[in-house]
Coordinates of C-alpha atoms in Angstrom, one line a residue:
M10 CA -20.0 21.0 -13.6
S11 CA -21.2 23.2 -10.7
V12 CA -23.8 25.8 -9.9
M13 CA -22.3 29.3 -10.3
T14 CA -22.2 32.1 -7.7
R15 CA -23.0 35.7 -8.6
R16 CA -19.4 36.5 -9.1
E17 CA -18.9 33.5 -11.4
R18 CA -22.0 34.5 -13.4
L19 CA -20.4 38.0 -13.9
V20 CA -17.1 36.4 -15.0
Q21 CA -19.0 34.2 -17.4
G22 CA -20.8 37.2 -18.8
V23 CA -17.5 38.9 -19.5
W24 CA -16.2 35.8 -21.2
A25 CA -19.4 35.6 -23.3
A26 CA -18.9 39.1 -24.4
V27 CA -15.3 38.5 -25.3
D28 CA -16.2 35.4 -27.2
A29 CA -18.9 37.3 -29.1
A30 CA -16.2 39.8 -30.1
I31 CA -14.0 37.0 -31.3
V32 CA -16.9 35.7 -33.4
A33 CA -17.4 39.1 -35.0
L34 CA -13.7 39.5 -35.6
A35 CA -13.6 35.9 -37.1
T36 CA -16.4 37.0 -39.5
Y37 CA -14.3 39.9 -40.9
V38 CA -11.2 37.7 -41.1
A39 CA -13.1 35.0 -43.0
A40 CA -14.6 37.5 -45.4
W41 CA -11.2 39.2 -45.9
L42 CA -9.7 35.9 -46.9
R43 CA -12.8 35.0 -49.1
F44 CA -12.4 38.3 -51.0
D45 CA -8.7 37.9 -51.7
L46 CA -7.6 40.3 -49.0
H47 CA -9.6 43.2 -50.5
V48 CA -10.6 45.4 -47.5
T49 CA -13.3 47.3 -49.5
H50 CA -15.4 44.3 -50.0
I51 CA -15.8 43.5 -46.3
N52 CA -17.0 46.9 -45.3
S53 CA -20.6 46.1 -46.3
W54 CA -23.9 45.9 -44.7
P55 CA -24.4 42.1 -45.4
I56 CA -21.1 41.3 -43.7
A57 CA -22.1 43.4 -40.6
Q58 CA -25.5 41.7 -40.5
F59 CA -23.9 38.2 -40.7
A60 CA -21.4 39.1 -37.9
A61 CA -24.3 40.2 -35.6
V62 CA -26.4 37.1 -36.4
A63 CA -23.3 34.9 -35.8
C64 CA -22.7 36.5 -32.4
V65 CA -26.3 35.9 -31.4
V66 CA -26.3 32.3 -32.6
H67 CA -23.0 31.7 -30.7
L68 CA -24.4 33.2 -27.4
V69 CA -27.6 31.2 -27.6
G70 CA -25.6 28.1 -28.3
G71 CA -23.3 28.9 -25.4
V72 CA -26.1 29.3 -22.9
V73 CA -27.9 26.1 -24.1
L74 CA -24.9 23.8 -24.6
G75 CA -22.8 24.8 -21.6
P76 CA -19.8 27.2 -21.8
Y77 CA -21.8 30.1 -20.2
R78 CA -24.3 28.0 -18.2
V79 CA -21.9 26.3 -15.8
G80 CA -18.7 27.4 -14.0
H81 CA -16.0 25.6 -15.9
Q82 CA -12.3 25.7 -15.0
R83 CA -10.9 28.2 -17.5
G84 CA -9.2 26.3 -20.4
S85 CA -10.3 22.9 -19.0
F86 CA -11.1 20.0 -21.3
E87 CA -14.8 20.3 -20.3
E88 CA -14.9 24.0 -21.3
T89 CA -13.1 23.4 -24.6
A90 CA -15.4 20.5 -25.4
D91 CA -18.5 22.7 -24.9
I92 CA -17.0 25.4 -27.1
G93 CA -16.4 22.8 -29.8
R94 CA -20.1 21.8 -29.6
V95 CA -21.2 25.4 -29.8
A96 CA -19.0 25.8 -32.9
V97 CA -20.7 22.9 -34.6
F98 CA -24.1 24.2 -33.6
S99 CA -23.3 27.7 -35.0
A100 CA -22.0 26.2 -38.3
V101 CA -25.2 24.2 -38.8
T102 CA -27.5 27.1 -37.8
L103 CA -25.7 29.7 -39.9
S104 CA -25.5 27.4 -42.9
A105 CA -29.2 26.8 -42.7
I106 CA -29.9 30.5 -42.5
V107 CA -27.6 31.4 -45.5
L108 CA -28.7 28.5 -47.7
L109 CA -32.5 28.4 -46.9
T110 CA -33.4 32.0 -46.4
P111 CA -32.8 35.3 -48.4
W112 CA -31.9 37.2 -45.2
L113 CA -28.1 37.1 -45.4
D114 CA -26.5 37.7 -48.8
V115 CA -23.0 36.6 -48.0
P116 CA -20.6 33.9 -49.4
R117 CA -21.7 30.4 -48.5
S118 CA -18.2 29.6 -47.1
L119 CA -18.7 32.0 -44.2
P120 CA -21.1 29.8 -42.1
I121 CA -18.3 27.2 -42.0
A122 CA -15.2 29.4 -41.8
V123 CA -16.4 31.8 -39.1
P124 CA -17.1 29.2 -36.4
A125 CA -13.8 27.5 -37.2
F126 CA -11.8 30.7 -36.9
A127 CA -13.7 31.7 -33.8
V128 CA -12.8 28.4 -32.1
V129 CA -9.2 28.9 -32.9
G130 CA -9.3 32.4 -31.3
M131 CA -11.2 31.2 -28.2
F132 CA -8.9 28.3 -27.6
T133 CA -5.8 30.5 -28.1
L134 CA -7.1 33.1 -25.6
R135 CA -7.9 30.5 -23.0
F136 CA -4.5 28.9 -23.4
V137 CA -2.8 32.2 -22.9
V138 CA -4.8 33.0 -19.8
R139 CA -4.3 29.5 -18.3
S140 CA -0.5 29.6 -19.0
Y141 CA -0.3 33.0 -17.4
R142 CA -2.1 32.0 -14.3
W143 CA -0.3 28.7 -13.9
G144 CA 3.0 30.3 -14.6
R145 CA 2.7 32.4 -11.5
T146 CA 3.2 30.7 -8.1
T147 CA 1.8 32.8 -5.3
S148 CA 1.8 31.8 -1.6
R149 CA 0.5 33.5 1.4
D150 CA 2.4 33.7 4.6
E151 CA 0.1 31.2 6.3
D152 CA 0.5 28.6 3.5
H153 CA 2.5 25.4 4.2
K154 CA 5.4 25.8 1.8
I155 CA 6.7 22.5 0.4
I156 CA 9.5 21.2 -1.7
V157 CA 8.4 18.4 -4.0
F158 CA 10.8 15.6 -4.9
G159 CA 9.9 13.9 -8.2
A160 CA 9.2 15.7 -11.4
G161 CA 7.5 12.7 -13.0
E162 CA 3.8 12.0 -13.5
G163 CA 3.1 11.8 -9.7
G164 CA 4.8 15.2 -9.0
R165 CA 3.1 16.8 -12.0
Q166 CA -0.4 15.7 -11.0
L167 CA 0.2 16.7 -7.4
I168 CA 1.4 20.2 -8.2
R169 CA -1.5 20.8 -10.7
A170 CA -4.0 19.6 -8.2
I171 CA -2.6 21.9 -5.5
Q172 CA -2.5 24.8 -7.9
R173 CA -6.1 24.3 -8.9
D174 CA -7.4 23.9 -5.3
Q175 CA -7.9 27.4 -3.9
H176 CA -8.3 25.9 -0.4
A177 CA -5.2 23.7 -0.5
P178 CA -3.0 24.4 2.6
Y179 CA 0.1 23.7 0.6
A180 CA 2.2 26.0 -1.6
P181 CA 4.9 24.2 -3.8
V182 CA 7.9 26.4 -4.0
A183 CA 10.4 24.1 -5.8
L184 CA 10.9 20.7 -7.4
L185 CA 13.8 18.4 -7.1
D186 CA 14.6 15.4 -9.3
D187 CA 17.8 13.3 -9.7
D188 CA 17.2 13.1 -13.5
P189 CA 19.6 15.7 -15.1
R190 CA 17.3 16.0 -18.1
K191 CA 14.7 17.7 -16.0
R192 CA 16.9 20.4 -14.5
R193 CA 15.5 23.3 -16.6
L194 CA 11.9 22.0 -16.4
K195 CA 9.1 24.1 -15.0
I196 CA 5.8 22.5 -14.0
D197 CA 2.9 25.0 -13.7
G198 CA 5.3 27.7 -12.7
V199 CA 7.2 25.6 -10.2
P200 CA 10.8 25.1 -11.4
V201 CA 13.1 22.1 -11.0
R202 CA 16.0 23.4 -8.9
G203 CA 18.3 20.4 -9.1
D204 CA 18.8 17.0 -7.4
R205 CA 18.5 15.9 -3.8
S206 CA 21.9 17.5 -2.9
R207 CA 20.2 20.9 -3.2
L208 CA 17.6 20.1 -0.5
A209 CA 19.3 21.8 2.5
S210 CA 20.1 25.1 0.7
L211 CA 16.6 25.2 -0.9
A212 CA 14.9 24.6 2.5
E213 CA 16.8 27.6 3.9
S214 CA 16.3 30.0 1.0
S215 CA 12.6 29.2 0.4
G216 CA 11.3 28.9 3.9
A217 CA 9.8 25.5 3.1
R218 CA 8.5 23.5 6.0
S219 CA 8.1 20.0 4.4
L220 CA 9.6 17.8 1.8
V221 CA 7.0 15.8 -0.2
I222 CA 8.1 12.6 -1.8
A223 CA 5.9 12.5 -4.9
M224 CA 7.1 9.2 -6.3
P225 CA 4.6 6.4 -5.7
S226 CA 7.1 3.9 -7.0
A227 CA 9.9 5.1 -4.7
D228 CA 11.8 2.2 -3.1
A229 CA 12.7 2.0 0.5
D230 CA 16.4 3.0 0.0
L231 CA 15.3 6.2 -1.7
V232 CA 12.7 7.0 0.9
R233 CA 15.1 6.4 3.8
D234 CA 17.8 8.6 2.1
L235 CA 15.4 11.5 1.5
S236 CA 13.9 11.2 5.0
H237 CA 17.4 11.4 6.5
E238 CA 18.4 14.4 4.3
A239 CA 15.1 16.2 5.1
R240 CA 15.4 15.8 8.8
R241 CA 19.0 17.1 8.6
A242 CA 17.5 20.2 6.9
G243 CA 14.8 20.6 9.5
L244 CA 12.0 19.5 7.1
E245 CA 8.9 17.4 7.9
V246 CA 8.6 14.5 5.5
L247 CA 5.3 13.8 3.7
I248 CA 4.7 11.1 1.1
L249 CA 2.3 10.6 -1.8
P250 CA 0.8 7.1 -1.3
T251 CA 1.2 4.3 -3.8
V252 CA -1.0 4.1 -6.9
Q253 CA -2.9 1.2 -5.2
E254 CA -3.7 3.4 -2.2
L255 CA -4.9 6.4 -4.3
I256 CA -8.4 6.9 -5.5
G257 CA -8.2 8.9 -8.7
S258 CA -5.5 11.4 -9.4
P259 CA -3.2 12.6 -6.6
R260 CA -4.5 15.5 -4.5
G261 CA -3.1 17.6 -1.7
Q262 CA -5.2 15.9 0.9
D263 CA -3.7 12.5 -0.1
L264 CA -0.3 13.5 1.4
R265 CA 0.4 11.7 4.6
Q266 CA 3.2 11.2 7.2
L267 CA 5.9 8.6 6.6
N268 CA 5.3 5.3 8.3
L269 CA 7.4 2.2 9.0
E270 CA 6.0 0.5 5.9
D271 CA 7.3 3.2 3.6
L272 CA 10.8 3.1 5.2
L273 CA 11.1 -0.7 5.2
G274 CA 9.8 -0.9 1.6
R275 CA 6.9 -3.3 2.3
R276 CA 3.9 -2.8 0.1
R277 CA 0.5 -4.4 0.5
I278 CA 0.2 -7.4 -1.8
R279 CA -3.1 -7.8 -3.6
L280 CA -3.7 -11.5 -4.0
D281 CA -6.3 -13.4 -6.0
E282 CA -9.4 -12.3 -4.0
N283 CA -11.8 -14.1 -6.4
A284 CA -10.2 -17.5 -5.6
I285 CA -10.2 -16.6 -1.9
A286 CA -13.9 -15.7 -2.0
D287 CA -14.7 -18.9 -3.8
S288 CA -13.0 -21.0 -1.1
I289 CA -14.6 -19.2 1.9
S290 CA -18.0 -17.9 0.8
G291 CA -20.8 -19.9 2.3
K292 CA -18.4 -22.2 4.4
T293 CA -18.0 -22.7 8.1
V294 CA -14.6 -21.5 9.1
L295 CA -12.7 -22.0 12.3
V296 CA -9.6 -20.1 13.4
T297 CA -7.4 -21.2 16.3
G298 CA -5.4 -18.6 18.1
A299 CA -8.1 -16.1 17.1
G300 CA -7.2 -13.8 20.0
G301 CA -3.6 -13.2 18.7
S302 CA -2.5 -10.5 16.3
I303 CA -2.5 -12.8 13.3
G304 CA -5.6 -14.7 14.3
A305 CA -7.7 -11.6 14.9
E306 CA -6.7 -10.0 11.6
L307 CA -7.3 -13.3 9.8
C308 CA -10.8 -13.3 11.2
R309 CA -11.4 -9.8 10.1
Q310 CA -10.3 -10.6 6.6
I311 CA -12.3 -13.9 6.4
A312 CA -15.4 -12.0 7.5
R313 CA -15.2 -9.9 4.3
F314 CA -15.7 -12.9 2.1
G315 CA -19.1 -14.0 3.5
P316 CA -18.5 -17.3 5.4
K317 CA -21.6 -19.1 6.5
R318 CA -20.2 -19.2 10.1
L319 CA -16.9 -17.9 11.6
L320 CA -15.7 -19.6 14.8
L321 CA -13.0 -18.1 17.0
L322 CA -11.0 -20.5 19.2
D323 CA -8.5 -19.4 21.8
R324 CA -7.6 -20.4 25.4
D325 CA -7.4 -16.7 26.5
E326 CA -10.9 -15.3 27.3
S327 CA -9.7 -11.7 27.3
A328 CA -8.2 -12.1 23.9
L329 CA -11.4 -13.7 22.5
H330 CA -13.4 -10.7 24.0
A331 CA -11.1 -8.2 22.2
A332 CA -11.2 -10.2 18.9
Q333 CA -15.0 -10.3 18.9
M334 CA -15.1 -6.6 19.7
S335 CA -12.8 -5.7 16.8
L336 CA -14.8 -8.0 14.5
T337 CA -18.4 -7.0 15.3
G338 CA -18.2 -3.9 17.4
R339 CA -19.9 -5.8 20.3
A340 CA -18.6 -8.5 22.6
L341 CA -21.4 -10.1 24.6
L342 CA -19.7 -13.4 24.1
D343 CA -23.1 -15.2 23.8
D344 CA -23.5 -15.6 20.0
G345 CA -22.0 -19.1 19.8
T346 CA -19.1 -18.1 17.6
L347 CA -16.5 -18.2 20.4
A348 CA -14.7 -21.4 21.6
L349 CA -12.7 -21.2 24.8
V350 CA -10.6 -24.3 24.2
D351 CA -7.0 -25.2 24.8
I352 CA -5.5 -27.0 21.8
R353 CA -3.6 -29.2 24.2
D354 CA -7.0 -30.8 25.1
L355 CA -7.8 -33.2 22.3
D356 CA -11.1 -34.3 23.8
A357 CA -12.4 -30.7 23.9
L358 CA -11.3 -30.2 20.3
R359 CA -13.1 -33.4 19.2
V360 CA -16.4 -32.3 20.8
L361 CA -16.1 -28.8 19.2
F362 CA -15.2 -30.1 15.7
Q363 CA -17.9 -32.8 15.7
R364 CA -20.5 -30.3 16.7
E365 CA -19.5 -27.5 14.3
K366 CA -18.2 -29.5 11.3
P367 CA -15.9 -26.7 10.0
D368 CA -15.1 -26.7 6.3
L369 CA -11.9 -24.6 6.7
V370 CA -9.5 -24.5 9.6
F371 CA -6.8 -21.9 10.0
H372 CA -4.4 -23.0 12.7
A373 CA -2.8 -19.8 14.1
A374 CA -2.5 -20.9 17.8
A375 CA 1.2 -21.2 18.9
L376 CA 3.8 -20.2 21.4
K377 CA 6.2 -17.9 19.4
H378 CA 8.6 -16.0 21.7
L379 CA 12.0 -17.4 20.9
T380 CA 13.8 -16.6 24.2
L381 CA 11.0 -18.0 26.4
L382 CA 10.8 -21.2 24.4
E383 CA 14.6 -21.7 24.7
Q384 CA 14.0 -21.6 28.4
F385 CA 10.9 -23.8 28.4
P386 CA 11.1 -26.2 25.5
L387 CA 8.6 -28.6 27.0
E388 CA 5.9 -26.0 26.7
G389 CA 6.8 -25.5 23.0
W390 CA 6.5 -29.2 22.5
K391 CA 3.1 -29.3 24.3
T392 CA 1.6 -26.4 22.3
N393 CA 3.3 -26.2 19.0
V394 CA 3.8 -29.9 18.3
L395 CA 1.3 -31.9 20.4
G396 CA -1.3 -29.1 20.2
T397 CA -0.9 -29.0 16.4
R398 CA -1.3 -32.8 16.2
N399 CA -4.5 -32.5 18.3
V400 CA -6.0 -29.8 16.0
L401 CA -5.0 -31.9 12.9
Q402 CA -6.6 -35.0 14.4
A403 CA -9.9 -33.3 15.3
A404 CA -10.0 -31.7 11.9
Y405 CA -9.3 -35.0 10.1
E406 CA -12.0 -36.9 12.1
S407 CA -14.6 -34.2 11.3
G408 CA -13.9 -34.3 7.6
V409 CA -12.5 -30.8 7.1
E410 CA -12.1 -29.7 3.5
T411 CA -9.0 -27.4 3.9
F412 CA -6.6 -27.1 6.8
V413 CA -4.0 -24.3 6.8
N414 CA -1.2 -24.5 9.4
I415 CA 0.5 -21.1 10.0
S416 CA 4.3 -21.6 10.2
T417 CA 7.3 -19.3 10.3
D418 CA 10.6 -18.7 8.4
K419 CA 12.3 -20.1 11.5
A420 CA 11.1 -23.6 10.5
A421 CA 13.5 -23.5 7.5
N422 CA 16.8 -24.9 8.5
P423 CA 15.7 -24.6 12.2
S424 CA 18.2 -23.7 14.9
C425 CA 16.0 -22.8 17.9
V426 CA 13.1 -24.4 19.8
L427 CA 10.6 -22.2 18.0
G428 CA 12.0 -23.3 14.6
Y429 CA 12.2 -27.0 15.7
S430 CA 8.6 -27.1 16.9
K431 CA 7.2 -25.3 13.8
R432 CA 9.2 -27.5 11.5
L433 CA 7.6 -30.5 13.2
A434 CA 4.1 -28.9 12.8
E435 CA 4.8 -28.6 9.1
R436 CA 5.8 -32.2 8.9
L437 CA 2.7 -33.3 10.9
T438 CA 0.5 -31.3 8.5
A439 CA 2.2 -33.0 5.5
D440 CA 1.4 -36.5 7.1
F441 CA -2.3 -35.7 7.4
A442 CA -2.3 -34.6 3.8
H443 CA -1.7 -38.3 2.9
R444 CA -4.5 -39.6 5.1
G445 CA -7.8 -37.9 4.1
K446 CA -9.7 -36.3 1.3
G447 CA -9.1 -32.8 2.6
T448 CA -6.2 -30.4 1.7
F449 CA -3.6 -29.9 4.4
V450 CA -1.1 -27.1 3.7
S451 CA 1.3 -24.9 5.7
V452 CA 2.1 -21.3 5.2
R453 CA 5.6 -19.9 6.0
F454 CA 6.3 -16.2 6.4
G455 CA 8.7 -13.9 8.3
N456 CA 8.3 -11.3 11.1
V457 CA 5.1 -9.4 11.1
L458 CA 5.1 -5.7 11.6
G459 CA 2.9 -4.7 14.5
S460 CA 2.1 -8.1 15.8
R461 CA 1.9 -8.7 19.5
G462 CA 5.4 -9.1 21.0
S463 CA 7.1 -8.2 17.8
V464 CA 10.4 -6.3 17.6
I465 CA 8.5 -3.2 16.6
S466 CA 6.4 -3.1 19.7
A467 CA 9.5 -3.8 21.8
F468 CA 11.4 -1.0 20.2
T469 CA 8.4 1.4 20.5
S470 CA 8.1 0.6 24.2
Q471 CA 11.9 1.2 24.8
I472 CA 11.6 4.6 22.9
E473 CA 8.7 5.7 25.1
R474 CA 10.8 5.0 28.2
G475 CA 13.6 7.1 26.7
G476 CA 15.8 4.2 25.6
P477 CA 18.2 2.6 25.1
I478 CA 17.0 0.3 22.3
T479 CA 18.5 -3.1 22.6
V480 CA 19.6 -5.0 19.4
T481 CA 21.3 -8.3 19.5
H482 CA 23.8 -7.7 16.7
P483 CA 24.6 -4.9 14.1
E484 CA 24.3 -7.4 11.3
V485 CA 21.2 -9.3 12.3
E486 CA 18.5 -9.1 9.7
R487 CA 14.9 -10.4 9.2
Y488 CA 12.2 -10.6 6.6
F489 CA 9.2 -8.4 7.4
M490 CA 5.6 -8.5 6.4
L491 CA 2.5 -6.5 7.3
I492 CA -0.3 -8.2 9.3
P493 CA -2.8 -7.8 6.5
E494 CA -0.2 -9.1 4.0
A495 CA 0.5 -12.1 6.1
C496 CA -3.2 -12.9 6.4
Q497 CA -3.7 -12.5 2.7
L498 CA -1.1 -15.1 2.1
V499 CA -2.8 -17.5 4.6
L500 CA -6.1 -17.0 2.8
Q501 CA -4.4 -17.4 -0.6
A502 CA -2.9 -20.7 0.6
S503 CA -6.4 -22.0 1.5
A504 CA -7.4 -21.4 -2.1
I505 CA -4.4 -22.5 -4.1
G506 CA -2.4 -24.6 -1.6
Q507 CA -0.8 -27.9 -2.9
D508 CA -1.8 -30.8 -0.5
G509 CA 1.0 -31.4 2.0
N510 CA 3.3 -28.6 0.8
V511 CA 4.5 -25.4 2.5
M512 CA 3.5 -22.2 0.8
V513 CA 6.1 -19.4 1.0
L514 CA 5.6 -15.7 -0.1
E515 CA 8.3 -13.9 -2.0
M516 CA 9.2 -11.3 0.6
G517 CA 12.0 -9.4 -1.1
E518 CA 15.2 -8.7 0.7
P519 CA 15.7 -9.0 4.5
V520 CA 16.0 -5.8 6.5
K521 CA 18.6 -5.1 9.2
I522 CA 17.1 -4.9 12.6
V523 CA 19.3 -1.9 13.5
E524 CA 17.8 0.0 10.5
V525 CA 14.4 -0.7 11.9
A526 CA 15.5 0.7 15.3
R527 CA 17.0 3.8 13.6
T528 CA 13.9 4.4 11.6
L529 CA 11.7 4.2 14.7
I530 CA 14.0 6.6 16.5
E531 CA 13.7 9.1 13.6
L532 CA 9.9 8.7 13.4
S533 CA 9.7 9.3 17.2
G534 CA 11.4 12.7 17.0
K535 CA 13.8 11.7 19.8
P536 CA 17.2 11.5 18.0
G537 CA 19.2 11.1 21.2
I538 CA 18.1 7.6 22.0
E539 CA 21.0 5.1 22.1
I540 CA 21.2 1.7 20.4
V541 CA 22.8 -1.0 22.6
Y542 CA 24.0 -4.3 21.2
T543 CA 23.6 -7.3 23.5
G544 CA 24.9 -10.2 21.4
L545 CA 23.0 -13.0 19.6
R546 CA 20.8 -15.1 21.9
P547 CA 21.0 -18.9 22.0
G548 CA 19.4 -20.4 18.8
E549 CA 19.3 -17.0 17.0
K550 CA 20.6 -16.6 13.4
L551 CA 22.1 -13.5 11.9
T552 CA 19.8 -14.0 8.8
E553 CA 16.7 -16.0 8.6
E554 CA 16.1 -18.4 5.7
L555 CA 12.9 -19.1 3.8
F556 CA 14.1 -22.4 2.4
I557 CA 16.5 -25.1 3.4
P558 CA 19.7 -25.2 1.3
G559 CA 19.2 -27.7 -1.6
E560 CA 15.4 -27.8 -1.2
Q561 CA 13.5 -27.8 -4.5
I562 CA 11.5 -24.6 -4.8
N563 CA 8.4 -24.7 -7.0
R564 CA 6.2 -22.0 -8.4
S565 CA 2.5 -22.0 -7.6
I566 CA -0.2 -20.6 -9.9
H567 CA 0.2 -17.3 -8.1
P568 CA 3.4 -15.4 -9.2
Q569 CA 4.3 -14.2 -5.7
V570 CA 3.9 -17.6 -4.0
N571 CA 6.3 -20.5 -4.0
Y572 CA 6.0 -23.9 -2.4
V573 CA 8.2 -26.7 -1.1
G574 CA 7.7 -30.2 0.0
V575 CA 8.5 -31.4 3.5
P576 CA 9.0 -34.9 4.8
S577 CA 6.2 -36.1 7.0
I578 CA 6.2 -37.3 10.6
T579 CA 3.5 -39.5 11.9
P580 CA 1.3 -38.6 15.0
H581 CA 2.5 -41.9 16.5
Q582 CA 6.1 -40.7 16.5
V583 CA 4.9 -37.6 18.4
L584 CA 2.7 -39.4 20.9
T585 CA 5.4 -42.0 21.8
A586 CA 8.1 -39.3 22.5
H587 CA 6.9 -38.5 26.0
P588 CA 9.5 -35.9 26.9
H589 CA 9.5 -35.6 30.7
D590 CA 11.5 -32.4 31.1
H591 CA 12.8 -29.4 29.2
E592 CA 16.1 -31.0 28.3
S593 CA 14.5 -34.1 26.8
A594 CA 11.9 -32.0 24.9
H595 CA 14.6 -29.8 23.4
A596 CA 16.7 -32.8 22.4
W597 CA 13.8 -34.7 20.8
M598 CA 12.5 -31.7 18.8
R599 CA 16.0 -30.8 17.6
D600 CA 16.8 -34.4 16.5
E601 CA 13.4 -34.9 14.7
A602 CA 13.3 -31.4 13.1
T603 CA 16.9 -31.8 11.7
A604 CA 16.8 -35.6 11.1
D605 CA 16.9 -35.3 7.3
R606 CA 19.8 -32.8 7.2
P607 CA 22.9 -31.8 9.2
S608 CA 22.2 -29.6 12.1
P609 CA 23.3 -26.0 11.3
R610 CA 26.3 -24.6 13.2
L611 CA 25.9 -21.0 14.2
P612 CA 28.9 -18.7 14.4
D613 CA 30.0 -17.8 17.9
V614 CA 29.6 -14.0 18.3
E615 CA 32.0 -12.3 20.8
L616 CA 30.8 -9.0 22.3
A617 CA 34.4 -7.7 22.0
E618 CA 34.4 -8.3 18.3
V619 CA 31.2 -6.3 18.0
R620 CA 32.7 -3.5 20.0
A621 CA 35.9 -3.5 17.9
A622 CA 34.0 -3.7 14.6
Y623 CA 31.4 -1.0 15.2
G624 CA 32.8 1.2 17.9
V625 CA 29.6 1.2 19.9
R626 CA 28.8 0.7 23.6
V627 CA 27.8 -2.9 24.2
K628 CA 25.7 -4.0 27.1
E629 CA 26.9 -7.2 28.6
Q630 CA 24.3 -9.9 28.9
A631 CA 23.1 -10.8 32.4

């Protein structure tokens, strides 16, 4: 309901007069039927008196109960409901007058029949008007003309919302749908013109500027297909968000630009927030690597669940400053929640853990760049293996309740230094699970969209410089996650993790890196950027694995989370290794990480084969 303007009051007055005329007509129709269709019997003074009284009663009821008091959408459910209430009011009032007073000498059926016939007439008139208005699509020259793909519920609601909103900047001119049963359908005056093959011709004939994908359930393949066809037709692509992202019914202002998440098919996964809240609320929580992309987002999500105290640990003071700024909006660095500590320093960790006594520890600190770690394996051993052992030892000694080690899919069947070191971190975590009362689990996930140093940021930087984009191999593919999605998994693992196990999210199908590159080029609006293949790097796989072949995969209590067991390795084995150079560090980690299974053999990739198979320019590796 809304307060009416002067013009709306005038319109309501006209409708009230029309409805009163319908009531009068309904009186004569009801009397005509009552007197067996004899016209002479209805041309009487009592019938005319009843018609006048019925009109007055209806108008009074309409003003009091709503139809003429507020500015309803014509033919809306709200208006018809109010008219129905007025009809009941009129029937009761007229029946009382006829039965209890001598004023109106008419058949006793009229007080019931007249409101019923009047309601039918009013509803019919409103339906005709509403159909007429919605059956005509008008657009001004300045309107943003759109073609809507999807004649399902999402498309229907979107078009109706745009048609109702007089200030909407969009004007739908056509619908497309691949379902042949909808070819002759018309939704509020907007016709379905065919399937996606008609897009280019429709864009040219209609003057449309954008294609709107109005299918919240559309998968990534469909979105990529439509995006490609739309750009060929010179159309901007807008998308209706998923049902989870929408608040209420779809509206024109809900439309947004495509992003990488849409094109890669990743959707935010809503995990069991009640269980997460129970595990965090009122607890002291410590996050290592809090200055990194994952660590900082993890801190932001943890803060939502009301921890008693949230401690941020990192060896990079600038990263800690940025993390606190993003978390609190201020970064004076003096509130006692920051710990400038290197996880390689066990003594410093012990002092911190004994002082703070954290209940939960999320271990996100790590060196993660594959190529650098291949060059400097000893550094990977010192941080990812020995550093993880140090954090585990300090947490164990302080009596931590839950320890979550953040791992990577490269730890499954590892073939590189990053994978070796993270596999050993998983095994160390499993060993501590057998030592104390606390729960020690690892969380394994794939590449994270938007994380610092990720392939996305690298490609974006190359595009900004004008290209080329460098991809190692046309067939290389990876699992992708969103930063919030990855952090939700970590928090979920803290709540449901099985002691000593590795929790793994079901991440769907892997995505080819070259498709990511092409998508980013499309989104950038710079179609001339070249993609150059450089060949697989040492230790790099074509396809990452989430599990080791033959490994037993178990279902957790959450339907989207699996878990596997890992063999443990003792801290003593790590401490007695003493690798003295990069070669010995690489050899020790490789041997220990693959001790319980044969080392994987990677296929040799020849650049000439890539050139022959794909007919593309290949940049020789330096």
